[in-house]
PDB file of C-alpha atoms in Angstrom:
ATOM      1  CA  MET D   1     -34.262  -3.488  20.107  1.00 86.00           C
ATOM      2  CA  TRP D   2     -30.540  -3.911  20.781  1.00 83.00           C
ATOM      3  CA  LYS D   3     -31.022  -7.616  19.784  1.00 88.00           C
ATOM      4  CA  ALA D   4     -32.661  -6.545  16.634  1.00 89.00           C
ATOM      5  CA  ALA D   5     -29.893  -3.998  15.568  1.00 87.00           C
ATOM      6  CA  ALA D   6     -27.235  -6.494  16.097  1.00 87.00           C
ATOM      7  CA  GLY D   7     -29.003  -9.332  14.385  1.00 88.00           C
ATOM      8  CA  ARG D   8     -29.721  -7.060  11.338  1.00 91.00           C
ATOM      9  CA  ILE D   9     -26.095  -6.394  10.760  1.00 88.00           C
ATOM     10  CA  PHE D  10     -25.237 -10.002  11.177  1.00 89.00           C
ATOM     11  CA  ASP D  11     -28.061 -11.310   8.889  1.00 91.00           C
ATOM     12  CA  GLN D  12     -26.294  -9.025   6.159  1.00 92.00           C
ATOM     13  CA  LEU D  13     -23.090 -10.350   6.465  1.00 89.00           C
ATOM     14  CA  ARG D  14     -24.505 -14.026   6.547  1.00 89.00           C
ATOM     15  CA  GLU D  15     -26.243 -13.217   3.460  1.00 90.00           C
ATOM     16  CA  ILE D  16     -23.178 -12.009   1.682  1.00 87.00           C
ATOM     17  CA  LEU D  17     -20.809 -14.893   2.776  1.00 82.00           C
ATOM     18  CA  GLU D  18     -23.169 -17.436   2.135  1.00 82.00           C
ATOM     19  CA  ARG D  19     -23.683 -16.629  -1.427  1.00 82.00           C
ATOM     20  CA  LEU D  20     -20.024 -16.722  -1.836  1.00 77.00           C
ATOM     21  CA  PHE D  21     -19.828 -20.190   0.264  1.00 73.00           C
ATOM     22  CA  GLU D  22     -22.391 -21.591  -2.217  1.00 72.00           C
ATOM     23  CA  ASP D  23     -20.109 -21.389  -5.126  1.00 65.00           C
ATOM     24  CA  ILE D  24     -17.033 -22.526  -3.198  1.00 57.00           C
ATOM     25  CA  ASP D  25     -16.746 -25.890  -5.089  1.00 57.00           C
ATOM     26  CA  ALA D  26     -17.638 -24.224  -8.478  1.00 55.00           C
ATOM     27  CA  ALA D  27     -14.282 -22.415  -8.689  1.00 58.00           C
ATOM     28  CA  ASP D  28     -10.597 -22.531  -7.923  1.00 75.00           C
ATOM     29  CA  ARG D  29     -10.619 -23.091  -3.731  1.00 75.00           C
ATOM     30  CA  ARG D  30      -7.734 -20.702  -3.177  1.00 78.00           C
ATOM     31  CA  ALA D  31      -9.168 -18.061  -5.448  1.00 84.00           C
ATOM     32  CA  ARG D  32     -12.468 -18.431  -4.151  1.00 82.00           C
ATOM     33  CA  ALA D  33     -11.259 -18.143  -0.611  1.00 83.00           C
ATOM     34  CA  ARG D  34      -9.336 -14.853  -1.261  1.00 88.00           C
ATOM     35  CA  GLU D  35     -12.525 -13.462  -2.729  1.00 89.00           C
ATOM     36  CA  ILE D  36     -14.328 -14.342   0.409  1.00 88.00           C
ATOM     37  CA  ILE D  37     -11.814 -12.418   2.475  1.00 91.00           C
ATOM     38  CA  ARG D  38     -11.962  -9.636   0.160  1.00 95.00           C
ATOM     39  CA  GLU D  39     -15.651  -9.491   0.424  1.00 93.00           C
ATOM     40  CA  TYR D  40     -15.511  -9.514   4.214  1.00 94.00           C
ATOM     41  CA  VAL D  41     -12.985  -6.614   4.062  1.00 97.00           C
ATOM     42  CA  ARG D  42     -15.549  -4.650   1.771  1.00 97.00           C
ATOM     43  CA  PHE D  43     -18.450  -5.619   4.453  1.00 95.00           C
ATOM     44  CA  ALA D  44     -16.017  -4.216   7.351  1.00 97.00           C
ATOM     45  CA  ALA D  45     -15.542  -1.072   5.384  1.00 97.00           C
ATOM     46  CA  ALA D  46     -19.154  -0.462   4.857  1.00 96.00           C
ATOM     47  CA  HIS D  47     -20.239  -1.530   8.368  1.00 96.00           C
ATOM     48  CA  PRO D  48     -17.274  -0.467  10.809  1.00 96.00           C
ATOM     49  CA  GLU D  49     -20.062  -0.513  13.566  1.00 94.00           C
ATOM     50  CA  LEU D  50     -19.905  -4.162  13.467  1.00 93.00           C
ATOM     51  CA  PHE D  51     -16.176  -4.224  14.749  1.00 93.00           C
ATOM     52  CA  ARG D  52     -17.025  -1.607  17.212  1.00 94.00           C
ATOM     53  CA  LEU D  53     -19.993  -3.584  18.735  1.00 91.00           C
ATOM     54  CA  MET D  54     -17.904  -6.752  19.096  1.00 92.00           C
ATOM     55  CA  VAL D  55     -15.165  -5.010  20.737  1.00 93.00           C
ATOM     56  CA  GLU D  56     -17.525  -3.249  23.180  1.00 92.00           C
ATOM     57  CA  GLU D  57     -19.835  -6.103  23.855  1.00 91.00           C
ATOM     58  CA  GLY D  58     -16.581  -8.643  23.941  1.00 92.00           C
ATOM     59  CA  LYS D  59     -15.166  -7.021  26.815  1.00 92.00           C
ATOM     60  CA  GLN D  60     -17.802  -7.945  29.253  1.00 91.00           C
ATOM     61  CA  SER D  61     -18.843 -11.356  30.168  1.00 93.00           C
ATOM     62  CA  ASP D  62     -22.310 -10.420  30.393  1.00 95.00           C
ATOM     63  CA  ALA D  63     -25.820 -11.691  28.969  1.00 94.00           C
ATOM     64  CA  ARG D  64     -25.312  -9.456  26.004  1.00 92.00           C
ATOM     65  CA  MET D  65     -21.887 -10.993  25.004  1.00 94.00           C
ATOM     66  CA  ARG D  66     -23.098 -14.524  25.527  1.00 95.00           C
ATOM     67  CA  TRP D  67     -26.226 -13.804  23.156  1.00 94.00           C
ATOM     68  CA  LEU D  68     -24.028 -12.407  20.577  1.00 94.00           C
ATOM     69  CA  VAL D  69     -21.544 -15.373  20.589  1.00 95.00           C
ATOM     70  CA  ASP D  70     -24.094 -17.926  20.828  1.00 95.00           C
ATOM     71  CA  THR D  71     -26.630 -16.580  18.325  1.00 95.00           C
ATOM     72  CA  HIS D  72     -24.175 -15.049  15.661  1.00 93.00           C
ATOM     73  CA  LEU D  73     -20.464 -15.736  16.462  1.00 92.00           C
ATOM     74  CA  LYS D  74     -20.655 -19.174  17.057  1.00 94.00           C
ATOM     75  CA  PRO D  75     -22.171 -20.220  13.520  1.00 91.00           C
ATOM     76  CA  PHE D  76     -19.631 -18.057  11.755  1.00 88.00           C
ATOM     77  CA  TYR D  77     -16.801 -19.463  13.707  1.00 90.00           C
ATOM     78  CA  GLU D  78     -17.875 -23.065  12.931  1.00 89.00           C
ATOM     79  CA  ARG D  79     -18.406 -22.243   9.045  1.00 84.00           C
ATOM     80  CA  PHE D  80     -14.942 -20.363   9.164  1.00 83.00           C
ATOM     81  CA  GLY D  81     -13.320 -23.580  10.895  1.00 84.00           C
ATOM     82  CA  GLN D  82     -15.059 -25.894   8.188  1.00 78.00           C
ATOM     83  CA  PHE D  83     -13.831 -23.461   5.351  1.00 74.00           C
ATOM     84  CA  ALA D  84     -10.365 -23.254   6.869  1.00 75.00           C
ATOM     85  CA  ALA D  85      -9.940 -26.992   7.178  1.00 73.00           C
ATOM     86  CA  ASN D  86     -10.721 -27.454   3.583  1.00 68.00           C
ATOM     87  CA  ASN D  87      -8.941 -24.538   2.102  1.00 59.00           C
ATOM     88  CA  SER D  88      -5.853 -23.577   3.863  1.00 59.00           C
ATOM     89  CA  ARG D  89      -2.926 -24.566   6.151  1.00 61.00           C
ATOM     90  CA  VAL D  90      -4.685 -23.513   9.122  1.00 65.00           C
ATOM     91  CA  ASN D  91      -4.970 -26.487  11.590  1.00 70.00           C
ATOM     92  CA  ARG D  92      -7.247 -26.543  14.477  1.00 77.00           C
ATOM     93  CA  GLU D  93      -4.820 -25.319  17.011  1.00 81.00           C
ATOM     94  CA  PHE D  94      -4.428 -22.005  15.076  1.00 85.00           C
ATOM     95  CA  LEU D  95      -8.044 -21.646  14.095  1.00 87.00           C
ATOM     96  CA  PRO D  96      -8.922 -19.091  17.001  1.00 91.00           C
ATOM     97  CA  HIS D  97      -5.783 -17.088  15.909  1.00 91.00           C
ATOM     98  CA  ALA D  98      -6.645 -17.127  12.370  1.00 88.00           C
ATOM     99  CA  PHE D  99     -10.317 -16.250  13.111  1.00 90.00           C
ATOM    100  CA  TYR D 100      -9.341 -13.286  15.063  1.00 93.00           C
ATOM    101  CA  ALA D 101      -6.628 -12.157  12.707  1.00 93.00           C
ATOM    102  CA  LEU D 102      -9.275 -12.010  10.018  1.00 93.00           C
ATOM    103  CA  ALA D 103     -11.770 -10.233  11.995  1.00 94.00           C
ATOM    104  CA  GLY D 104      -9.469  -7.596  13.467  1.00 96.00           C
ATOM    105  CA  GLY D 105      -7.192  -7.084  10.506  1.00 96.00           C
ATOM    106  CA  ALA D 106     -10.103  -6.527   8.236  1.00 96.00           C
ATOM    107  CA  SER D 107     -11.879  -4.192  10.273  1.00 97.00           C
ATOM    108  CA  MET D 108      -9.803  -2.111  12.507  1.00 97.00           C
ATOM    109  CA  ILE D 109      -8.494   0.188   9.697  1.00 97.00           C
ATOM    110  CA  PHE D 110     -12.235   1.206   9.304  1.00 98.00           C
ATOM    111  CA  ALA D 111     -13.305   1.308  12.651  1.00 97.00           C
ATOM    112  CA  ILE D 112     -10.785   3.724  13.700  1.00 97.00           C
ATOM    113  CA  ARG D 113     -10.841   5.912  10.600  1.00 97.00           C
ATOM    114  CA  PRO D 114      -9.878   9.220  12.312  1.00 97.00           C
ATOM    115  CA  GLU D 115      -6.984   7.773  13.415  1.00 97.00           C
ATOM    116  CA  CYS D 116      -5.571   6.145  10.290  1.00 97.00           C
ATOM    117  CA  ARG D 117      -6.327   9.317   8.465  1.00 97.00           C
ATOM    118  CA  ARG D 118      -4.045  11.304  10.936  1.00 98.00           C
ATOM    119  CA  LEU D 119      -1.313   8.547  11.178  1.00 98.00           C
ATOM    120  CA  THR D 120      -1.215   7.579   7.477  1.00 97.00           C
ATOM    121  CA  GLY D 121      -2.753  10.242   5.500  1.00 97.00           C
ATOM    122  CA  LEU D 122      -4.955   7.341   3.976  1.00 96.00           C
ATOM    123  CA  ASP D 123      -8.634   7.776   4.052  1.00 98.00           C
ATOM    124  CA  PRO D 124     -10.087   4.217   4.923  1.00 97.00           C
ATOM    125  CA  ALA D 125     -13.431   5.246   3.114  1.00 97.00           C
ATOM    126  CA  ASP D 126     -11.662   5.781  -0.101  1.00 97.00           C
ATOM    127  CA  ALA D 127     -12.518   3.150  -2.639  1.00 98.00           C
ATOM    128  CA  HIS D 128      -8.873   2.444  -3.690  1.00 98.00           C
ATOM    129  CA  VAL D 129      -7.874   2.121  -0.149  1.00 98.00           C
ATOM    130  CA  ILE D 130     -10.772  -0.404   0.488  1.00 98.00           C
ATOM    131  CA  GLU D 131      -9.700  -2.554  -2.561  1.00 98.00           C
ATOM    132  CA  ALA D 132      -5.904  -2.269  -1.369  1.00 98.00           C
ATOM    133  CA  HIS D 133      -6.765  -3.400   2.290  1.00 98.00           C
ATOM    134  CA  ALA D 134      -9.026  -6.222   0.707  1.00 98.00           C
ATOM    135  CA  GLU D 135      -6.167  -7.667  -1.530  1.00 97.00           C
ATOM    136  CA  PHE D 136      -3.596  -7.128   1.456  1.00 97.00           C
ATOM    137  CA  MET D 137      -5.566  -9.221   3.926  1.00 96.00           C
ATOM    138  CA  ALA D 138      -6.319 -12.049   1.085  1.00 94.00           C
ATOM    139  CA  ARG D 139      -2.643 -12.125   0.276  1.00 93.00           C
ATOM    140  CA  LEU D 140      -1.716 -12.073   4.018  1.00 92.00           C
ATOM    141  CA  LEU D 141      -4.043 -14.871   5.031  1.00 87.00           C
ATOM    142  CA  LEU D 142      -3.617 -16.832   1.848  1.00 84.00           C
ATOM    143  CA  PRO D 143      -0.050 -16.313   0.403  1.00 82.00           C
TER     144      PRO D 143
END
């Protein structure tokens, strides 16, 4: 049951990103890359449990972590690497850093919503905050 639940959320993310990746050659690459980042942030806002799951499971070197990495993360990481090589200044040396910067930067504000509200007064569930964060991440990663 755990694998089915984890697989479901990754399938939802894969469906959204693949639709965006299909059109990558049809539009301005930089603009399209920024839109992919924005869409990932929107997904992270709607599904903060994904980041929480990955943080919890990523702390252990056990069968569940290996299954998540081999089944779901490696394909995303490989696709991200291909995309980064064609669309940005990220070289192979910095690829792991860019991958985790995107995953964490896009997600943390939503995964720890109560802390963010207490610290900043912003509610990460607010549509305007989500869009501001999406734009910030797109500009941060692709200036």
